[in-house]
CSV table of C-alpha atoms in Angstrom, one decimal:
chain,number,residue,atom,x,y,z
Y,1,MET,CA,-58.8,-11.4,69.5
Y,2,ALA,CA,-55.6,-9.8,68.2
Y,3,ALA,CA,-55.2,-7.9,71.5
Y,4,HIS,CA,-55.7,-11.1,73.4
Y,5,GLY,CA,-53.1,-12.8,71.3
Y,6,GLY,CA,-50.6,-10.0,71.8
Y,7,GLN,CA,-51.2,-10.2,75.6
Y,8,SER,CA,-50.5,-13.9,75.9
Y,9,GLY,CA,-47.5,-13.5,73.5
Y,10,ALA,CA,-46.0,-10.9,75.8
Y,11,ASP,CA,-46.6,-13.1,78.8
Y,12,SER,CA,-45.1,-16.2,77.4
Y,13,ALA,CA,-42.1,-14.3,76.2
Y,14,GLY,CA,-41.8,-13.1,79.8
Y,15,GLN,CA,-40.5,-9.7,78.6
Y,16,GLN,CA,-43.3,-7.3,79.5
Y,17,ALA,CA,-43.9,-6.3,83.1
Y,18,PRO,CA,-47.6,-6.0,83.9
Y,19,GLN,CA,-48.8,-2.4,83.4
Y,20,SER,CA,-51.3,-2.6,86.2
Y,21,PRO,CA,-52.6,-5.1,88.7
Y,22,ASN,CA,-56.3,-6.2,88.9
Y,23,TYR,CA,-56.9,-6.6,92.6
Y,24,GLN,CA,-60.4,-7.7,93.5
Y,25,LEU,CA,-62.1,-8.0,96.9
Y,26,LYS,CA,-62.2,-11.7,97.9
Y,27,PHE,CA,-63.1,-11.7,101.6
Y,28,THR,CA,-64.3,-9.2,104.3
Y,29,LEU,CA,-63.3,-10.3,107.8
Y,30,ASN,CA,-65.5,-9.2,110.7
Y,31,GLY,CA,-64.7,-9.6,114.4
Y,32,HIS,CA,-62.8,-6.6,115.8
Y,33,LEU,CA,-64.9,-4.3,117.9
Y,34,LYS,CA,-62.8,-1.1,117.3
Y,35,ALA,CA,-60.4,0.3,114.7
Y,36,VAL,CA,-58.0,-2.2,113.1
Y,37,SER,CA,-54.5,-0.8,113.6
Y,38,SER,CA,-52.2,-3.3,112.0
Y,39,VAL,CA,-52.4,-6.3,109.6
Y,40,LYS,CA,-49.4,-8.6,108.9
Y,41,PHE,CA,-49.0,-11.8,106.9
Y,42,SER,CA,-46.8,-14.5,108.4
Y,43,PRO,CA,-43.5,-14.9,106.6
Y,44,ASP,CA,-44.6,-18.5,105.7
Y,45,GLY,CA,-47.6,-17.0,104.0
Y,46,LEU,CA,-50.2,-19.1,105.9
Y,47,TRP,CA,-51.7,-16.6,108.3
Y,48,LEU,CA,-52.8,-13.0,108.7
Y,49,ALA,CA,-52.5,-11.4,112.1
Y,50,SER,CA,-54.6,-8.3,112.9
Y,51,ALA,CA,-54.3,-5.9,115.9
Y,52,SER,CA,-56.9,-3.5,117.1
Y,53,ALA,CA,-57.8,-0.7,119.5
Y,54,ASP,CA,-60.1,-3.4,121.1
Y,55,LYS,CA,-57.0,-4.9,122.8
Y,56,MET,CA,-57.2,-8.0,120.7
Y,57,ILE,CA,-55.0,-9.8,118.2
Y,58,LYS,CA,-56.8,-12.1,115.7
Y,59,ILE,CA,-55.3,-14.7,113.5
Y,60,TRP,CA,-57.0,-15.6,110.2
Y,61,GLY,CA,-56.2,-17.9,107.3
Y,62,SER,CA,-54.4,-15.9,104.6
Y,63,GLN,CA,-56.0,-17.7,101.7
Y,64,ASP,CA,-59.6,-18.1,102.8
Y,65,GLY,CA,-59.9,-15.5,105.5
Y,66,LYS,CA,-61.1,-18.2,107.9
Y,67,PHE,CA,-61.0,-17.0,111.6
Y,68,GLU,CA,-58.5,-19.0,113.6
Y,69,ARG,CA,-58.1,-17.5,117.1
Y,70,THR,CA,-58.2,-14.4,119.3
Y,71,ILE,CA,-55.2,-13.5,121.4
Y,72,MET,CA,-55.9,-11.4,124.5
Y,73,GLY,CA,-53.9,-10.0,127.4
Y,74,HIS,CA,-53.1,-6.4,126.8
Y,75,LYS,CA,-54.9,-3.9,129.1
Y,76,GLN,CA,-55.2,-1.1,126.5
Y,77,GLY,CA,-55.5,-0.9,122.7
Y,78,ILE,CA,-52.8,-2.3,120.4
Y,79,SER,CA,-51.1,-0.2,117.7
Y,80,ASP,CA,-48.9,-2.8,116.0
Y,81,VAL,CA,-48.3,-6.5,115.7
Y,82,ALA,CA,-45.4,-8.3,114.0
Y,83,TRP,CA,-44.3,-11.9,113.2
Y,84,SER,CA,-41.0,-13.6,113.8
Y,85,GLU,CA,-39.3,-14.8,110.6
Y,86,ASP,CA,-40.1,-18.5,111.5
Y,87,SER,CA,-43.8,-17.5,111.8
Y,88,LYS,CA,-43.9,-19.0,115.3
Y,89,LEU,CA,-44.0,-15.9,117.4
Y,90,LEU,CA,-45.9,-12.6,117.4
Y,91,VAL,CA,-45.0,-9.3,119.2
Y,92,SER,CA,-47.6,-6.6,119.9
Y,93,ALA,CA,-47.2,-3.0,120.9
Y,94,SER,CA,-49.8,-1.5,123.2
Y,95,ASP,CA,-51.0,1.7,124.8
Y,96,ASP,CA,-50.6,-0.1,128.2
Y,97,LYS,CA,-46.8,0.8,127.7
Y,98,THR,CA,-45.8,-2.8,127.2
Y,99,LEU,CA,-45.0,-5.2,124.4
Y,100,LYS,CA,-46.1,-8.8,124.6
Y,101,VAL,CA,-44.5,-11.8,122.9
Y,102,TRP,CA,-47.0,-14.6,121.9
Y,103,GLU,CA,-46.8,-18.1,120.7
Y,104,ALA,CA,-48.9,-17.8,117.5
Y,105,SER,CA,-50.2,-21.4,117.5
Y,106,SER,CA,-51.5,-21.4,121.1
Y,107,GLY,CA,-52.0,-17.7,121.8
Y,108,LYS,CA,-49.9,-18.1,124.9
Y,109,CYS,CA,-48.1,-15.0,126.2
Y,110,MET,CA,-44.4,-15.9,126.5
Y,111,LYS,CA,-43.0,-12.5,127.7
Y,112,THR,CA,-44.1,-9.1,128.6
Y,113,LEU,CA,-41.6,-6.4,127.7
Y,114,LYS,CA,-41.7,-3.5,130.2
Y,115,GLY,CA,-39.7,-0.3,130.2
Y,116,HIS,CA,-41.3,2.2,127.9
Y,117,THR,CA,-42.9,5.1,129.8
Y,118,ASN,CA,-45.6,5.9,127.3
Y,119,TYR,CA,-47.7,4.2,124.6
Y,120,VAL,CA,-45.8,1.7,122.5
Y,121,PHE,CA,-46.7,2.4,118.9
Y,122,CYS,CA,-44.6,0.2,116.7
Y,123,CYS,CA,-42.7,-3.1,116.8
Y,124,ASN,CA,-40.7,-5.6,114.7
Y,125,PHE,CA,-38.5,-8.7,115.0
Y,126,ASN,CA,-35.1,-8.8,113.4
Y,127,PRO,CA,-34.7,-11.4,110.6
Y,128,GLN,CA,-32.7,-13.7,113.0
Y,129,GLY,CA,-35.6,-13.7,115.4
Y,130,ASN,CA,-33.6,-13.0,118.6
Y,131,LEU,CA,-34.3,-9.3,118.9
Y,132,ILE,CA,-37.4,-7.1,119.0
Y,133,LEU,CA,-37.4,-3.5,118.2
Y,134,SER,CA,-40.0,-1.0,119.5
Y,135,GLY,CA,-40.9,2.7,119.2
Y,136,SER,CA,-42.9,4.7,121.6
Y,137,PHE,CA,-44.6,8.0,122.4
Y,138,ASP,CA,-41.8,8.3,125.0
Y,139,GLU,CA,-39.6,9.3,122.0
Y,140,THR,CA,-37.2,6.3,122.4
Y,141,VAL,CA,-36.5,3.2,120.4
Y,142,ARG,CA,-35.8,0.1,122.4
Y,143,ILE,CA,-34.0,-3.2,121.5
Y,144,TRP,CA,-35.1,-6.3,123.4
Y,145,ASP,CA,-33.9,-9.8,123.8
Y,146,VAL,CA,-36.6,-12.2,122.8
Y,147,LYS,CA,-35.6,-15.1,125.0
Y,148,THR,CA,-35.1,-13.2,128.2
Y,149,GLY,CA,-37.5,-10.3,127.6
Y,150,LYS,CA,-34.8,-7.9,128.8
Y,151,CYS,CA,-34.2,-4.5,127.3
Y,152,LEU,CA,-30.7,-4.5,125.7
Y,153,LYS,CA,-30.6,-0.9,124.5
Y,154,VAL,CA,-32.5,2.4,124.8
Y,155,LEU,CA,-31.9,4.7,121.9
Y,156,PRO,CA,-32.8,8.4,122.6
Y,157,ALA,CA,-34.0,8.4,119.1
Y,158,HIS,CA,-36.3,11.4,118.5
Y,159,SER,CA,-37.8,14.6,120.0
Y,160,ASP,CA,-41.4,13.5,119.3
Y,161,PRO,CA,-43.3,10.1,119.3
Y,162,VAL,CA,-41.7,7.4,117.2
Y,163,SER,CA,-44.0,6.3,114.4
Y,164,ALA,CA,-42.2,3.3,112.9
Y,165,VAL,CA,-39.2,1.0,113.5
Y,166,ASN,CA,-37.8,-1.5,111.0
Y,167,PHE,CA,-34.8,-3.8,110.6
Y,168,ASN,CA,-33.1,-4.2,107.2
Y,169,ARG,CA,-33.0,-7.6,105.6
Y,170,ASP,CA,-29.8,-8.9,107.3
Y,171,GLY,CA,-30.7,-7.3,110.7
Y,172,SER,CA,-27.6,-5.0,110.7
Y,173,LEU,CA,-29.4,-1.7,110.4
Y,174,ILE,CA,-32.5,-0.2,112.1
Y,175,VAL,CA,-34.6,2.7,110.7
Y,176,SER,CA,-36.9,4.8,112.8
Y,177,SER,CA,-39.3,7.6,112.0
Y,178,SER,CA,-41.0,10.3,114.1
Y,179,PHE,CA,-43.4,13.2,114.2
Y,180,ASP,CA,-40.2,15.3,114.6
Y,181,GLY,CA,-39.8,15.0,110.8
Y,182,LEU,CA,-36.7,12.8,110.9
Y,183,CYS,CA,-35.8,9.3,109.7
Y,184,ARG,CA,-32.8,7.9,111.5
Y,185,ILE,CA,-30.6,4.9,110.6
Y,186,TRP,CA,-28.9,3.1,113.4
Y,187,ASP,CA,-26.3,0.4,113.7
Y,188,ALA,CA,-28.2,-2.5,115.3
Y,189,ALA,CA,-25.2,-3.9,117.1
Y,190,THR,CA,-23.9,-0.7,118.7
Y,191,GLY,CA,-27.0,1.5,118.8
Y,192,GLN,CA,-25.1,4.3,117.1
Y,193,CYS,CA,-26.9,6.7,114.8
Y,194,LEU,CA,-25.3,6.3,111.4
Y,195,LYS,CA,-27.4,8.8,109.4
Y,196,THR,CA,-30.3,11.2,109.8
Y,197,LEU,CA,-32.5,11.9,106.8
Y,198,ILE,CA,-34.3,15.2,106.8
Y,199,ASP,CA,-36.5,16.7,104.2
Y,200,ASP,CA,-36.7,20.4,103.6
Y,201,ASP,CA,-39.8,21.2,105.5
Y,202,ASN,CA,-39.7,18.9,108.5
Y,203,THR,CA,-43.1,17.4,107.9
Y,204,PRO,CA,-43.9,14.6,110.5
Y,205,VAL,CA,-42.9,11.2,109.2
Y,206,ALA,CA,-45.8,8.7,109.8
Y,207,TYR,CA,-44.1,5.5,108.6
Y,208,VAL,CA,-40.8,4.2,107.3
Y,209,LYS,CA,-39.5,0.8,106.1
Y,210,PHE,CA,-36.6,-0.7,104.2
Y,211,SER,CA,-37.1,-1.9,100.6
Y,212,PRO,CA,-36.9,-5.7,100.2
Y,213,ASN,CA,-33.3,-5.5,98.8
Y,214,GLY,CA,-32.3,-3.2,101.7
Y,215,LYS,CA,-31.0,-0.4,99.4
Y,216,TYR,CA,-33.9,2.1,99.8
Y,217,LEU,CA,-36.3,3.5,102.3
Y,218,LEU,CA,-40.0,4.1,101.8
Y,219,ALA,CA,-41.2,7.0,104.0
Y,220,ALA,CA,-44.7,8.4,104.5
Y,221,THR,CA,-45.1,12.0,105.5
Y,222,LEU,CA,-48.2,13.8,106.7
Y,223,ASP,CA,-48.3,16.0,103.7
Y,224,SER,CA,-49.9,13.1,101.7
Y,225,ALA,CA,-46.6,12.0,100.1
Y,226,LEU,CA,-44.7,8.8,100.0
Y,227,LYS,CA,-41.0,9.1,99.2
Y,228,LEU,CA,-38.4,6.5,98.1
Y,229,TRP,CA,-35.0,7.4,99.5
Y,230,ASP,CA,-31.5,6.2,98.6
Y,231,TYR,CA,-30.4,6.5,102.2
Y,232,THR,CA,-26.7,6.0,101.5
Y,233,LYS,CA,-26.8,9.1,99.3
Y,234,GLY,CA,-29.4,10.8,101.4
Y,235,LYS,CA,-31.3,11.5,98.3
Y,236,CYS,CA,-35.1,11.2,97.5
Y,237,LEU,CA,-35.5,9.3,94.2
Y,238,LYS,CA,-39.2,9.1,93.8
Y,239,THR,CA,-42.4,10.7,95.3
Y,240,TYR,CA,-45.8,9.0,95.2
Y,241,THR,CA,-48.9,11.2,95.6
Y,242,GLY,CA,-52.7,11.1,95.0
Y,243,HIS,CA,-53.7,9.6,98.3
Y,244,LYS,CA,-54.7,11.5,101.4
Y,245,ASN,CA,-52.5,11.3,104.5
Y,246,ALA,CA,-52.5,14.3,106.9
Y,247,LYS,CA,-53.4,12.8,110.2
Y,248,TYR,CA,-52.8,9.1,110.7
Y,249,CYS,CA,-49.8,6.8,110.7
Y,250,ILE,CA,-50.7,4.8,107.6
Y,251,PHE,CA,-48.6,1.8,106.7
Y,252,SER,CA,-47.1,1.5,103.2
Y,253,ASN,CA,-45.7,-1.5,101.4
Y,254,PHE,CA,-43.5,-2.7,98.6
Y,255,SER,CA,-45.4,-5.3,96.5
Y,256,VAL,CA,-42.9,-7.5,94.6
Y,257,THR,CA,-44.7,-10.8,94.0
Y,258,GLY,CA,-46.1,-9.8,90.6
Y,259,GLY,CA,-45.4,-6.3,89.2
Y,260,LYS,CA,-43.4,-3.9,91.3
Y,261,TRP,CA,-45.9,-1.7,93.1
Y,262,ILE,CA,-46.1,0.6,96.1
Y,263,VAL,CA,-49.3,0.1,98.2
Y,264,SER,CA,-50.8,2.3,100.8
Y,265,GLY,CA,-54.1,3.0,102.6
Y,266,SER,CA,-55.5,6.5,102.6
Y,267,GLU,CA,-57.7,8.9,104.6
Y,268,ASP,CA,-60.3,8.9,101.7
Y,269,ASN,CA,-61.1,5.2,102.6
Y,270,VAL,CA,-59.3,3.9,99.5
Y,271,ILE,CA,-56.2,1.7,98.9
Y,272,TYR,CA,-53.8,3.2,96.4
Y,273,ILE,CA,-51.4,1.2,94.3
Y,274,TRP,CA,-48.6,2.9,92.4
Y,275,ASN,CA,-46.2,1.7,89.7
Y,276,LEU,CA,-42.9,1.8,91.6
Y,277,GLN,CA,-40.9,3.0,88.6
Y,278,THR,CA,-43.3,5.4,86.8
Y,279,ARG,CA,-45.0,6.7,90.0
Y,280,GLU,CA,-48.4,6.4,88.4
Y,281,VAL,CA,-51.5,5.3,90.3
Y,282,VAL,CA,-52.3,2.0,88.6
Y,283,GLN,CA,-55.2,0.9,90.8
Y,284,LYS,CA,-57.5,2.2,93.6
Y,285,LEU,CA,-59.3,-0.4,95.8
Y,286,VAL,CA,-62.6,0.8,96.9
Y,287,GLY,CA,-64.7,-0.9,99.6
Y,288,HIS,CA,-63.8,0.3,103.0
Y,289,THR,CA,-66.1,2.8,104.7
Y,290,ASP,CA,-63.5,4.6,106.9
Y,291,VAL,CA,-59.8,5.5,106.8
Y,292,VAL,CA,-57.6,2.5,105.6
Y,293,LEU,CA,-54.9,2.6,108.3
Y,294,CYS,CA,-53.1,-0.6,107.5
Y,295,THR,CA,-52.2,-2.7,104.5
Y,296,ALA,CA,-49.9,-5.7,104.0
Y,297,CYS,CA,-48.7,-7.6,101.0
Y,298,HIS,CA,-48.5,-11.4,101.0
Y,299,PRO,CA,-44.9,-12.7,100.9
Y,300,SER,CA,-45.3,-15.0,97.8
Y,301,GLN,CA,-48.7,-14.4,96.3
Y,302,ASN,CA,-50.5,-11.3,94.8
Y,303,ILE,CA,-52.7,-10.8,97.9
Y,304,ILE,CA,-53.2,-7.6,99.9
Y,305,ALA,CA,-54.8,-7.3,103.3
Y,306,SER,CA,-56.3,-4.1,104.6
Y,307,GLY,CA,-57.7,-2.8,107.8
Y,308,SER,CA,-59.8,0.2,108.6
Y,309,LEU,CA,-60.8,2.6,111.4
Y,310,GLU,CA,-63.8,2.3,113.8
Y,311,GLU,CA,-66.6,3.3,111.4
Y,312,ASP,CA,-65.7,0.2,109.4
Y,313,LYS,CA,-63.7,-2.2,111.7
Y,314,THR,CA,-63.3,-4.8,108.9
Y,315,ILE,CA,-60.3,-6.4,107.3
Y,316,LYS,CA,-60.4,-7.0,103.6
Y,317,ILE,CA,-58.4,-9.5,101.5
Y,318,TRP,CA,-57.8,-8.6,97.9
Y,319,LYS,CA,-56.3,-10.8,95.1
Y,320,SER,CA,-54.8,-10.1,91.7
Y,321,ASP,CA,-53.6,-12.2,88.8
Y,322,VAL,CA,-50.5,-10.1,88.2
């Protein structure tokens, strides 16, 4: 009883950050016919979009996992999907070398973005919702105008496939990562490269994103490491390990709705959650039966979505109290 009292005392005083989360499996979503490549919560928190090698995007209720609709039109598998900030549009990146912009509520294709000369692997909207960013196996990053569907800039970004592209929170900066081992930061307005981050051993970079406050970068490398960078100083601040990531471009996330965690899938079929500050693994979520390629954190609640490769093909929704 004393322990319980102490616990609630700490909570009500609001002083103590939770030591670890308690995510539990709530729903398993079936429907995709091949590997699930990307899962993303809508910024308004209502929906979960999933993309798959089966050429389909599916929309699900974020709270109950209820299937809403299937969006089709790509001729090849899809590697990524992303929401606009107003939660009205989706963009998808496909092996058919195009991106498509969709109206989420109807599933209608608004635009097809053509120009990449190889698989399109990653995509994102800027926070303002007027630009789309894409990265491709053709080693370029492209910036597109959402309204017209025209390509505004082609950045000769890397010397290997581009694994991730991301805007910072005010849309002024772009980060890209590649199998060439580099993370590059670009001025979104001019397309100029402002900085190149390079680690000692040039390990392929599988994923990168800005932190919510825009001060840091989280980068995943194919030596089973996640690194938190202060990019202005070009300095690695923290390294997170324990998971397996040597082959696939596995998404990683900042979870900030409860405690401050880092979340990633893994090639041992488990989801790993680290304490951002202490770098300790605070929880492992077991349930998938193949590589967990993608995870996403809900914008306002302690909810994680995860998607897995073709031996599994499911999406799982997990919830925590802290």
